[in-house]
Coordinates of C-alpha atoms (C1' of nucleotides) in Angstrom, one line a residue:
Chain F
M1 CA 45.3 -45.0 -38.4
S2 CA 43.8 -45.4 -41.8
E3 CA 45.5 -48.6 -42.5
R4 CA 42.8 -50.3 -40.5
T5 CA 40.7 -50.1 -43.7
V6 CA 43.3 -52.2 -45.5
G7 CA 43.7 -55.1 -43.2
G8 CA 40.2 -55.1 -41.8
G9 CA 36.9 -55.0 -43.6
F10 CA 36.9 -52.1 -46.1
V11 CA 33.4 -51.2 -47.0
P12 CA 33.3 -50.1 -50.7
D13 CA 31.1 -47.1 -51.6
V14 CA 27.5 -47.9 -51.3
A15 CA 24.9 -46.5 -53.6
L16 CA 22.0 -45.2 -51.6
D17 CA 18.7 -44.1 -53.0
R18 CA 17.3 -41.3 -51.0
T19 CA 14.1 -41.1 -53.1
S20 CA 13.3 -44.7 -52.3
P21 CA 10.7 -45.5 -49.7
V22 CA 13.1 -48.1 -48.2
P23 CA 14.7 -46.5 -45.1
L24 CA 18.3 -45.5 -45.4
Y25 CA 19.4 -47.6 -42.4
F26 CA 17.9 -50.6 -44.1
Q27 CA 19.6 -50.0 -47.4
V28 CA 22.9 -49.7 -45.6
A29 CA 22.3 -52.9 -43.6
T30 CA 21.2 -54.9 -46.6
R31 CA 24.3 -53.8 -48.5
L32 CA 26.6 -54.7 -45.6
Q33 CA 24.9 -58.1 -45.3
Q34 CA 25.5 -58.8 -49.0
L35 CA 29.2 -57.8 -48.7
I36 CA 29.6 -60.2 -45.8
E37 CA 27.8 -63.1 -47.4
A38 CA 29.8 -62.5 -50.6
G39 CA 33.0 -62.7 -48.6
E40 CA 34.1 -59.2 -49.6
L41 CA 34.1 -58.3 -45.9
P42 CA 36.2 -61.0 -44.2
V43 CA 34.6 -63.0 -41.5
G44 CA 36.7 -62.7 -38.4
G45 CA 37.9 -59.2 -39.4
K46 CA 36.9 -55.9 -38.0
L47 CA 34.5 -53.4 -39.5
E48 CA 35.6 -49.8 -39.8
N49 CA 34.4 -47.6 -36.9
E50 CA 30.9 -46.3 -37.2
I51 CA 32.0 -42.6 -37.4
D52 CA 34.2 -43.1 -40.5
L53 CA 31.7 -45.4 -42.0
A54 CA 28.9 -43.0 -41.6
E55 CA 30.9 -40.2 -43.1
R56 CA 32.0 -42.2 -46.1
L57 CA 28.6 -43.5 -46.8
G58 CA 27.1 -40.1 -46.4
V59 CA 24.7 -40.9 -43.6
S60 CA 24.5 -39.6 -40.0
R61 CA 25.9 -41.6 -37.2
P62 CA 22.6 -42.6 -35.7
T63 CA 21.5 -44.0 -39.1
M64 CA 24.8 -45.8 -39.4
R65 CA 24.3 -47.2 -35.8
R66 CA 20.9 -48.4 -36.6
A67 CA 22.1 -50.3 -39.7
I68 CA 24.8 -51.9 -37.6
Q69 CA 22.5 -52.7 -34.8
Y70 CA 20.2 -54.5 -37.2
L71 CA 23.0 -56.8 -38.2
V72 CA 24.0 -57.3 -34.6
E73 CA 20.5 -58.5 -33.8
R74 CA 20.8 -60.9 -36.7
G75 CA 24.0 -62.3 -35.4
M76 CA 26.3 -61.1 -38.2
L77 CA 28.2 -58.5 -36.2
V78 CA 29.4 -58.3 -32.6
R79 CA 30.2 -55.0 -31.0
R80 CA 32.4 -54.3 -28.0
R81 CA 32.8 -50.9 -26.4
G82 CA 36.4 -49.7 -26.7
V83 CA 37.3 -52.5 -29.1
G84 CA 35.3 -52.4 -32.3
T85 CA 32.8 -54.3 -34.5
E86 CA 33.7 -57.8 -35.5
I87 CA 32.3 -59.6 -38.4
V88 CA 31.1 -63.0 -37.3
H89 CA 30.5 -66.3 -39.0
P90 CA 27.2 -66.0 -40.7
K91 CA 26.1 -69.4 -39.4
V92 CA 22.4 -70.1 -39.4
R93 CA 20.6 -66.8 -39.8
R94 CA 17.1 -68.0 -40.4
P95 CA 15.0 -66.1 -37.8
V96 CA 12.8 -68.0 -35.5
E97 CA 9.5 -68.3 -37.4
L98 CA 6.3 -70.1 -36.8
S99 CA 6.5 -73.3 -38.8
S100 CA 3.8 -73.7 -41.3
L101 CA 3.9 -77.3 -42.5
Y102 CA 2.3 -76.4 -45.8
D103 CA 4.9 -73.7 -46.5
D104 CA 7.7 -75.9 -45.4
L105 CA 6.7 -78.7 -47.7
A106 CA 6.0 -76.4 -50.6
K107 CA 9.5 -74.8 -50.2
T108 CA 11.3 -78.1 -50.2
G109 CA 9.5 -79.2 -53.4
Q110 CA 7.4 -81.9 -51.8
Q111 CA 3.9 -81.6 -53.2
P112 CA 1.6 -81.0 -50.2
R113 CA -2.0 -82.3 -50.4
T114 CA -4.7 -81.7 -47.8
E115 CA -7.8 -83.8 -47.0
I116 CA -10.4 -82.3 -44.8
R117 CA -11.6 -84.9 -42.4
S118 CA -14.0 -82.8 -40.4
F119 CA -15.2 -79.2 -40.4
E120 CA -17.7 -77.5 -38.1
V121 CA -18.5 -74.2 -36.6
G122 CA -19.6 -74.0 -32.9
P123 CA -18.8 -72.9 -29.4
A124 CA -15.3 -73.3 -28.2
P125 CA -14.5 -76.0 -25.7
D126 CA -13.3 -74.7 -22.4
H127 CA -9.6 -75.6 -22.7
I128 CA -9.4 -74.0 -26.2
A129 CA -11.2 -70.9 -25.1
E130 CA -8.9 -70.6 -22.2
A131 CA -5.8 -71.1 -24.4
L132 CA -6.9 -68.5 -26.9
G133 CA -8.1 -66.1 -24.2
I134 CA -11.6 -65.8 -25.6
P135 CA -14.9 -66.0 -23.7
E136 CA -16.1 -69.5 -23.0
G137 CA -18.5 -70.6 -25.7
A138 CA -17.3 -68.0 -28.2
E139 CA -17.7 -69.3 -31.8
I140 CA -14.8 -71.1 -33.4
T141 CA -14.2 -72.9 -36.6
W142 CA -12.9 -76.4 -35.8
F143 CA -11.4 -78.7 -38.3
E144 CA -9.3 -81.7 -38.7
R145 CA -7.0 -82.1 -41.7
L146 CA -4.9 -85.0 -43.0
R147 CA -1.7 -83.7 -44.7
Y148 CA 0.1 -85.7 -47.4
A149 CA 3.5 -85.1 -48.8
G150 CA 4.8 -87.0 -51.8
G151 CA 1.6 -89.1 -51.9
E152 CA 2.2 -90.4 -48.3
P153 CA 0.2 -89.3 -45.2
L154 CA 2.4 -87.2 -42.9
A155 CA 0.3 -85.5 -40.3
I156 CA -3.1 -85.2 -38.6
M157 CA -3.8 -81.6 -37.7
Q158 CA -6.7 -80.4 -35.6
N159 CA -7.1 -76.6 -35.5
A160 CA -9.4 -74.0 -34.1
V161 CA -9.8 -70.4 -35.3
P162 CA -12.2 -67.9 -33.7
V163 CA -14.9 -66.9 -36.1
A164 CA -14.3 -63.3 -34.9
V165 CA -10.8 -63.5 -36.3
L166 CA -11.5 -65.1 -39.6
A167 CA -14.4 -67.0 -41.1
I168 CA -12.7 -69.8 -42.8
D169 CA -13.9 -71.3 -46.0
R170 CA -13.7 -75.0 -46.2
D171 CA -12.5 -75.1 -49.8
D172 CA -9.7 -72.6 -49.1
L173 CA -8.2 -75.0 -46.7
V174 CA -7.7 -77.6 -49.3
S175 CA -5.4 -75.5 -51.5
N176 CA -3.8 -73.3 -48.9
G177 CA -2.0 -73.5 -45.6
L178 CA -3.8 -72.1 -42.5
Y179 CA -1.1 -69.5 -42.0
E180 CA -1.4 -68.4 -45.6
L181 CA -5.1 -67.8 -45.1
L182 CA -4.5 -65.9 -41.9
R183 CA -1.9 -63.7 -43.5
A184 CA -4.2 -63.1 -46.5
A185 CA -6.8 -61.9 -44.1
G186 CA -4.3 -59.4 -42.7
C187 CA -4.0 -61.3 -39.5
V188 CA -0.4 -62.1 -38.9
P189 CA 0.6 -64.3 -36.0
R190 CA 3.3 -62.5 -33.9
M191 CA 3.7 -64.7 -30.9
A192 CA 3.2 -68.3 -30.2
N193 CA 3.5 -70.9 -27.5
Q194 CA 4.4 -74.4 -28.6
V195 CA 4.7 -77.6 -26.7
V196 CA 6.4 -80.5 -28.6
G197 CA 6.3 -84.0 -27.3
A198 CA 6.2 -87.6 -28.5
R199 CA 4.0 -90.7 -28.0
T200 CA 3.1 -93.8 -29.8
A201 CA 0.3 -94.1 -32.3
S202 CA -3.0 -95.6 -31.4
A203 CA -4.5 -98.2 -33.8
G204 CA -6.8 -95.6 -35.3
E205 CA -4.1 -93.0 -35.8
A206 CA -1.7 -95.6 -37.3
R207 CA -4.3 -96.7 -39.8
V208 CA -4.9 -93.1 -41.0
L209 CA -1.2 -92.3 -41.2
G210 CA -0.3 -95.6 -42.9
E211 CA 1.8 -96.7 -40.0
S212 CA 1.7 -99.6 -37.7
R213 CA 0.3 -99.5 -34.2
G214 CA 3.0 -98.3 -31.7
A215 CA 4.8 -96.2 -34.3
P216 CA 6.5 -93.1 -32.9
L217 CA 4.6 -89.8 -33.3
L218 CA 5.7 -86.2 -32.8
T219 CA 3.0 -84.2 -31.1
M220 CA 2.7 -80.4 -31.2
T221 CA 0.3 -78.1 -29.5
R222 CA 0.3 -74.5 -30.3
T223 CA -1.4 -71.3 -29.5
A224 CA -0.7 -68.2 -31.6
W225 CA -1.5 -64.5 -31.0
D226 CA -1.4 -61.6 -33.4
A227 CA 0.4 -58.3 -32.7
A228 CA -2.5 -57.0 -30.7
G229 CA -2.4 -60.0 -28.4
R230 CA -5.6 -61.5 -29.9
G231 CA -5.6 -65.3 -29.9
V232 CA -5.8 -66.3 -33.5
E233 CA -5.2 -70.0 -33.7
Y234 CA -5.1 -73.1 -31.5
G235 CA -3.7 -76.3 -33.0
S236 CA -3.1 -79.9 -31.9
H237 CA -1.0 -81.8 -34.4
I238 CA 0.6 -85.2 -34.7
Y239 CA 3.3 -86.1 -37.2
R240 CA 4.9 -89.3 -38.3
A241 CA 8.2 -89.2 -36.6
D242 CA 10.0 -91.1 -39.3
R243 CA 9.2 -88.4 -41.8
Y244 CA 9.2 -85.1 -39.8
S245 CA 11.1 -83.2 -37.2
F246 CA 11.1 -79.6 -36.0
E247 CA 14.1 -77.5 -36.7
L248 CA 14.4 -74.2 -35.0
T249 CA 17.1 -71.5 -34.6
L250 CA 17.1 -69.5 -31.5
T251 CA 18.7 -66.2 -30.8
I252 CA 18.9 -65.0 -27.2
Chain Z
M1 CA -7.4 -33.3 -26.9
S2 CA -6.0 -33.7 -23.4
E3 CA -8.9 -35.9 -22.3
R4 CA -7.0 -38.8 -23.9
T5 CA -4.9 -38.9 -20.8
V6 CA -8.0 -39.5 -18.8
G7 CA -9.7 -42.4 -20.7
G8 CA -6.5 -43.9 -21.9
G9 CA -3.3 -44.8 -20.1
F10 CA -2.1 -41.9 -18.0
V11 CA 1.5 -42.3 -17.1
P12 CA 2.2 -40.8 -13.7
D13 CA 5.3 -38.9 -13.1
V14 CA 8.4 -41.1 -13.1
A15 CA 11.4 -40.5 -11.0
L16 CA 14.5 -40.7 -13.1
D17 CA 18.0 -40.8 -11.8
R18 CA 20.3 -39.1 -14.2
T19 CA 23.3 -39.9 -12.1
S20 CA 22.6 -43.6 -12.3
P21 CA 24.7 -45.8 -14.7
V22 CA 21.4 -47.3 -15.8
P23 CA 20.5 -45.8 -19.1
L24 CA 17.5 -43.4 -19.1
Y25 CA 15.6 -45.3 -21.7
F26 CA 15.9 -48.4 -19.6
Q27 CA 14.7 -46.6 -16.5
V28 CA 11.7 -45.3 -18.4
A29 CA 10.9 -48.7 -20.0
T30 CA 11.2 -50.5 -16.7
R31 CA 8.8 -48.1 -15.0
L32 CA 6.3 -48.4 -17.8
Q33 CA 6.5 -52.2 -17.6
Q34 CA 5.8 -52.0 -13.8
L35 CA 2.8 -49.8 -14.4
I36 CA 1.4 -52.1 -17.0
E37 CA 1.9 -55.2 -14.9
A38 CA 0.4 -53.5 -11.8
G39 CA -2.7 -52.7 -13.9
E40 CA -2.2 -48.9 -13.5
L41 CA -2.0 -48.7 -17.2
P42 CA -5.1 -50.4 -18.6
V43 CA -4.5 -53.3 -20.9
G44 CA -6.3 -52.7 -24.2
G45 CA -6.0 -48.9 -23.6
K46 CA -3.8 -46.5 -25.5
L47 CA -0.6 -44.9 -24.3
E48 CA -0.1 -41.2 -24.5
N49 CA 1.6 -40.1 -27.7
E50 CA 5.4 -40.2 -27.5
I51 CA 5.9 -36.4 -27.8
D52 CA 3.8 -35.5 -24.8
L53 CA 5.1 -38.4 -22.8
A54 CA 8.7 -37.4 -23.5
E55 CA 8.0 -33.9 -22.5
R56 CA 6.3 -34.8 -19.3
L57 CA 8.9 -37.3 -18.3
G58 CA 11.6 -34.8 -19.1
V59 CA 13.5 -36.9 -21.7
S60 CA 14.0 -36.3 -25.4
R61 CA 11.8 -37.9 -28.0
P62 CA 14.5 -40.4 -29.2
T63 CA 15.0 -41.6 -25.7
M64 CA 11.3 -42.0 -25.2
R65 CA 11.0 -43.8 -28.5
R66 CA 13.8 -46.2 -27.4
A67 CA 12.0 -47.0 -24.2
I68 CA 8.8 -47.7 -26.0
Q69 CA 10.5 -49.7 -28.7
Y70 CA 12.0 -51.9 -26.0
L71 CA 8.6 -52.8 -24.7
V72 CA 7.3 -53.3 -28.3
E73 CA 10.0 -55.9 -28.7
R74 CA 8.9 -57.6 -25.5
G75 CA 5.3 -57.8 -26.8
M76 CA 3.8 -55.4 -24.3
L77 CA 3.0 -52.5 -26.6
V78 CA 1.8 -52.4 -30.2
R79 CA 2.4 -49.3 -32.3
R80 CA 0.6 -48.3 -35.5
R81 CA 1.5 -45.2 -37.5
G82 CA -1.3 -42.6 -37.5
V83 CA -3.1 -44.5 -34.8
G84 CA -1.1 -44.7 -31.6
T85 CA 0.4 -47.1 -29.1
E86 CA -1.8 -49.8 -27.6
I87 CA -1.1 -51.6 -24.4
V88 CA -1.4 -55.3 -25.0
H89 CA -2.2 -58.3 -22.9
P90 CA 1.1 -59.3 -21.3
K91 CA 0.5 -62.9 -22.2
V92 CA 3.6 -65.1 -22.2
R93 CA 6.5 -62.8 -21.9
R94 CA 9.2 -65.4 -21.3
P95 CA 11.8 -64.8 -23.8
V96 CA 13.0 -67.6 -26.0
E97 CA 15.8 -69.2 -24.1
L98 CA 18.0 -72.1 -24.6
S99 CA 16.5 -74.8 -22.5
S100 CA 18.8 -76.3 -19.9
L101 CA 17.3 -79.4 -18.5
Y102 CA 19.1 -79.1 -15.2
D103 CA 17.9 -75.6 -14.7
D104 CA 14.3 -76.5 -15.7
L105 CA 14.2 -79.3 -13.2
A106 CA 15.8 -77.3 -10.4
K107 CA 13.3 -74.5 -11.0
T108 CA 10.2 -76.8 -10.8
G109 CA 11.5 -78.3 -7.6
Q110 CA 12.3 -81.8 -9.0
Q111 CA 15.6 -82.9 -7.6
P112 CA 17.9 -83.5 -10.6
R113 CA 20.6 -86.0 -10.3
T114 CA 23.3 -86.7 -12.8
E115 CA 25.3 -89.9 -13.5
I116 CA 28.3 -89.7 -15.8
R117 CA 28.3 -92.8 -18.0
S118 CA 31.3 -91.9 -20.1
F119 CA 33.9 -89.1 -20.2
E120 CA 36.8 -88.6 -22.6
V121 CA 38.9 -86.0 -24.3
G122 CA 39.9 -86.6 -27.9
P123 CA 39.7 -85.4 -31.5
A124 CA 36.3 -84.4 -32.7
P125 CA 34.5 -86.7 -35.1
D126 CA 33.8 -85.1 -38.5
H127 CA 30.1 -84.5 -38.1
I128 CA 30.6 -82.8 -34.8
A129 CA 33.5 -80.7 -36.0
E130 CA 31.4 -79.6 -38.9
A131 CA 28.5 -78.7 -36.8
L132 CA 30.6 -76.7 -34.4
G133 CA 32.6 -75.1 -37.2
I134 CA 35.9 -76.2 -35.7
P135 CA 38.8 -77.8 -37.6
E136 CA 38.5 -81.6 -38.1
G137 CA 40.3 -83.4 -35.3
A138 CA 40.3 -80.4 -32.9
E139 CA 40.2 -81.6 -29.3
I140 CA 36.8 -81.9 -27.6
T141 CA 35.5 -83.2 -24.4
W142 CA 32.9 -85.8 -25.1
F143 CA 30.6 -87.2 -22.4
E144 CA 27.4 -89.1 -21.9
R145 CA 25.2 -88.4 -18.9
L146 CA 22.1 -90.0 -17.5
R147 CA 19.8 -87.5 -15.9
Y148 CA 17.4 -88.4 -13.1
A149 CA 14.4 -86.5 -11.8
G150 CA 12.5 -87.5 -8.8
G151 CA 14.6 -90.7 -8.6
E152 CA 13.5 -91.8 -12.0
P153 CA 15.7 -91.8 -15.1
L154 CA 14.6 -89.1 -17.6
A155 CA 17.2 -88.5 -20.3
I156 CA 20.4 -89.8 -21.9
M157 CA 22.5 -86.8 -22.9
Q158 CA 25.6 -86.9 -25.1
N159 CA 27.5 -83.7 -25.4
A160 CA 30.7 -82.3 -26.9
V161 CA 32.5 -79.1 -25.9
P162 CA 35.7 -77.9 -27.6
V163 CA 38.6 -77.9 -25.1
A164 CA 39.5 -74.6 -26.6
V165 CA 36.3 -73.2 -25.2
L166 CA 36.3 -74.8 -21.8
A167 CA 38.2 -77.6 -20.2
I168 CA 35.4 -79.4 -18.4
D169 CA 36.0 -81.0 -15.0
R170 CA 34.2 -84.3 -14.7
D171 CA 33.2 -83.8 -11.1
D172 CA 31.6 -80.4 -11.9
L173 CA 29.2 -82.1 -14.3
V174 CA 27.7 -84.1 -11.5
S175 CA 26.5 -81.2 -9.5
N176 CA 25.9 -78.6 -12.2
G177 CA 24.2 -78.3 -15.6
L178 CA 26.4 -77.9 -18.6
Y179 CA 25.0 -74.4 -19.4
E180 CA 25.7 -73.3 -15.8
L181 CA 29.4 -74.4 -16.3
L182 CA 29.6 -72.6 -19.6
R183 CA 28.1 -69.4 -18.1
A184 CA 30.4 -69.6 -15.2
A185 CA 33.4 -69.7 -17.6
G186 CA 32.1 -66.5 -19.2
C187 CA 31.0 -68.3 -22.2
V188 CA 27.4 -67.5 -22.9
P189 CA 25.5 -69.3 -25.6
R190 CA 23.8 -66.7 -27.8
M191 CA 22.5 -68.7 -30.7
A192 CA 21.5 -72.3 -31.2
N193 CA 20.0 -74.6 -33.8
Q194 CA 17.9 -77.4 -32.5
V195 CA 16.2 -80.3 -34.2
V196 CA 13.5 -82.1 -32.3
G197 CA 12.2 -85.4 -33.4
A198 CA 10.8 -88.7 -32.0
R199 CA 11.5 -92.4 -32.3
T200 CA 11.1 -95.5 -30.3
A201 CA 13.6 -96.8 -27.8
S202 CA 16.0 -99.6 -28.6
A203 CA 16.3 -102.4 -26.1
G204 CA 19.5 -100.9 -24.6
E205 CA 18.1 -97.4 -24.3
A206 CA 14.9 -98.8 -22.7
R207 CA 16.9 -100.6 -20.1
V208 CA 18.9 -97.6 -19.1
L209 CA 15.8 -95.4 -19.0
G210 CA 13.6 -97.8 -17.1
E211 CA 11.2 -98.2 -20.0
S212 CA 10.1 -101.0 -22.2
R213 CA 11.4 -101.6 -25.7
G214 CA 9.5 -99.5 -28.3
A215 CA 8.6 -96.8 -25.8
P216 CA 8.4 -93.3 -27.4
L217 CA 11.4 -91.1 -27.1
L218 CA 11.9 -87.4 -27.8
T219 CA 15.1 -86.7 -29.6
M220 CA 16.9 -83.4 -29.6
T221 CA 20.1 -82.4 -31.4
R222 CA 21.5 -79.0 -30.8
T223 CA 24.5 -76.9 -31.7
A224 CA 25.1 -73.7 -29.8
W225 CA 27.3 -70.7 -30.5
D226 CA 28.4 -67.7 -28.4
A227 CA 28.1 -64.1 -29.3
A228 CA 31.3 -64.2 -31.4
G229 CA 30.0 -67.1 -33.5
R230 CA 32.2 -69.7 -31.8
G231 CA 30.7 -73.1 -31.6
V232 CA 30.6 -73.9 -27.9
E233 CA 28.4 -77.0 -27.5
Y234 CA 27.1 -79.9 -29.5
G235 CA 24.5 -82.2 -28.0
S236 CA 22.5 -85.2 -28.9
H237 CA 19.8 -86.1 -26.3
I238 CA 17.0 -88.5 -25.8
Y239 CA 14.1 -88.0 -23.4
R240 CA 11.4 -90.3 -22.1
A241 CA 8.4 -88.9 -23.9
D242 CA 6.0 -89.8 -21.1
R243 CA 7.9 -87.5 -18.7
Y244 CA 9.2 -84.7 -20.8
S245 CA 8.2 -82.2 -23.5
F246 CA 9.6 -79.0 -25.0
E247 CA 7.8 -75.8 -24.4
L248 CA 8.8 -72.8 -26.3
T249 CA 7.5 -69.3 -26.8
L250 CA 8.3 -67.6 -30.0
T251 CA 8.1 -64.0 -30.9
I252 CA 8.4 -63.1 -34.6
Chain V
dC1 C1' -7.7 -32.0 -41.9
dA2 C1' -5.1 -32.8 -37.3
dG3 C1' -2.7 -36.3 -34.9
dT4 C1' 0.2 -40.1 -34.8
dG5 C1' 4.4 -42.8 -35.4
dG6 C1' 8.8 -43.4 -38.7
dT7 C1' 13.0 -41.6 -40.2
dC8 C1' 17.0 -38.6 -40.3
dT9 C1' 20.3 -35.1 -38.9
dA10 C1' 24.4 -32.8 -36.4
dG11 C1' 26.0 -32.3 -32.8
dA12 C1' 27.4 -33.5 -27.4
dC13 C1' 29.3 -36.1 -23.5
dC14 C1' 30.3 -40.5 -21.3
dA15 C1' 32.3 -45.4 -20.3
dC16 C1' 35.3 -48.6 -21.6
dA17 C1' 39.5 -51.1 -23.7
dG18 C1' 44.1 -51.1 -25.0
dG19 C1' 48.8 -49.5 -25.7
Chain B
dC1 C1' 46.5 -41.4 -23.8
dT2 C1' 43.6 -42.4 -28.1
dG3 C1' 40.0 -44.8 -30.2
dT4 C1' 36.0 -47.3 -29.7
dG5 C1' 31.0 -47.9 -29.0
dG6 C1' 26.9 -46.2 -25.7
dT7 C1' 23.8 -42.6 -24.6
dC8 C1' 21.3 -38.4 -25.1
dT9 C1' 19.6 -34.1 -27.0
dA10 C1' 16.7 -30.7 -30.0
dG11 C1' 15.2 -30.2 -33.7
dA12 C1' 13.3 -31.4 -38.8
dC13 C1' 10.5 -33.6 -42.4
dC14 C1' 7.7 -37.4 -44.0
dA15 C1' 3.9 -41.2 -44.3
dC16 C1' 0.1 -42.9 -42.6
dT17 C1' -4.6 -43.0 -40.2
dG18 C1' -8.9 -41.4 -39.1
dG19 C1' -12.6 -38.2 -38.9

DNA sequence: CAGTGGTCTAGACCACAGG
DNA sequence: CTGTGGTCTAGACCACTGG
């Protein structure tokens, strides 16, 4: 039944570079993804079976399977035993990522500006030490920032970072997001627990944020760990609800 | 260097059942997970290298790798090339899941109660059809529910479910969560996009929720798709912020 | 340098769906 | 029954880390 390659998704020959440091399975997956996004592989159609595909692309079946599996995990393909591999609507494919407000704003073209309202190094309060899983009284850097976007105040952000993880420089915080600093120090957050809630602004908060008392605020408390399970950041943030919301895409 | 099995994590012999329909890699992964959670494999210690482990457990290296990889994805192991496999603090291991308010409440022992405030079947409004990726005017079931917990109103929930996905029975909604109904119909949400924000209650909302006007509300808009990329649910919810917050654990 | 994980191959058998 | 994806094996070579 070779006519399945006519009606279904026919994968054109893919140029693979075996001298490249990029793994073969990833080259294949990337190419398939491009073909799907470009519409050359019809959404709703079926992919060729993995055996034929592997042979035609000149890779082994396990390598082909790995490439396909990669796209399954990203929600672009659905596999059913005995049936085949279906190409699925590439809806929202943005992976779940830890939101960095600074990065988000920079990406959308809004000029972020940061004002440091306090900055100190000292022993961690109990609830923060517990959240981060560090000894009570371990040294942390604690700071409060006011974040502007488009000239308007947007958020008040309080954060703690263990000194053992990264000794933060106050000036760096002005021109960089916290996550950017962590990444630059080779410390990549890999897991996080976030609690998102809402409340109304106190008089003091309202004044700082340029709102009126009783204005709605989004609150977010987050603890983040790196790949080794080390607590790297604790944050307690409040956002003007009229100017900010959290968007997240979940894949189960 | 066989003393590494002494100081590090020594994996005792694992009984594998090759006649079981449960895949070998999964049997191995499950056993390793039990050993870590029971403390028999020391957190912070290193696992044996995968070659020795595979040999001693009597499985091939690819199978052993797959078992290890499974636990890496769950955040229990960390691998570094040239270094080894580290056993990591099993912090929060709850996978990211779509929050079902009904399930959440039932789990925490708060008695959920549901009041249907409206229920109708008709053509989908444009913005909902677009969100779900269904044709404009396709039939949906649209309903608004008031959710109580502990006798107090907690949330107003508006939802839409395409009739093509599931013909919802009004009475079922009273005693079951929406996600429970979807699951029971063999329609499992696999991906979702959520936007979480905040605002203050209008007079009407406040009255329904037993709050005063201007009280802070958490808002959540969600679109969910099943494994095949079919839009299965659209929801627009508001929660009393003094009684509810979203908690989520992210793994990158 | 030796030891580790990362990738890749070429086969094999099985479980399941559908005609 | 045929075709599909799911699992498993036994090897090979490479890239990286650390002493």
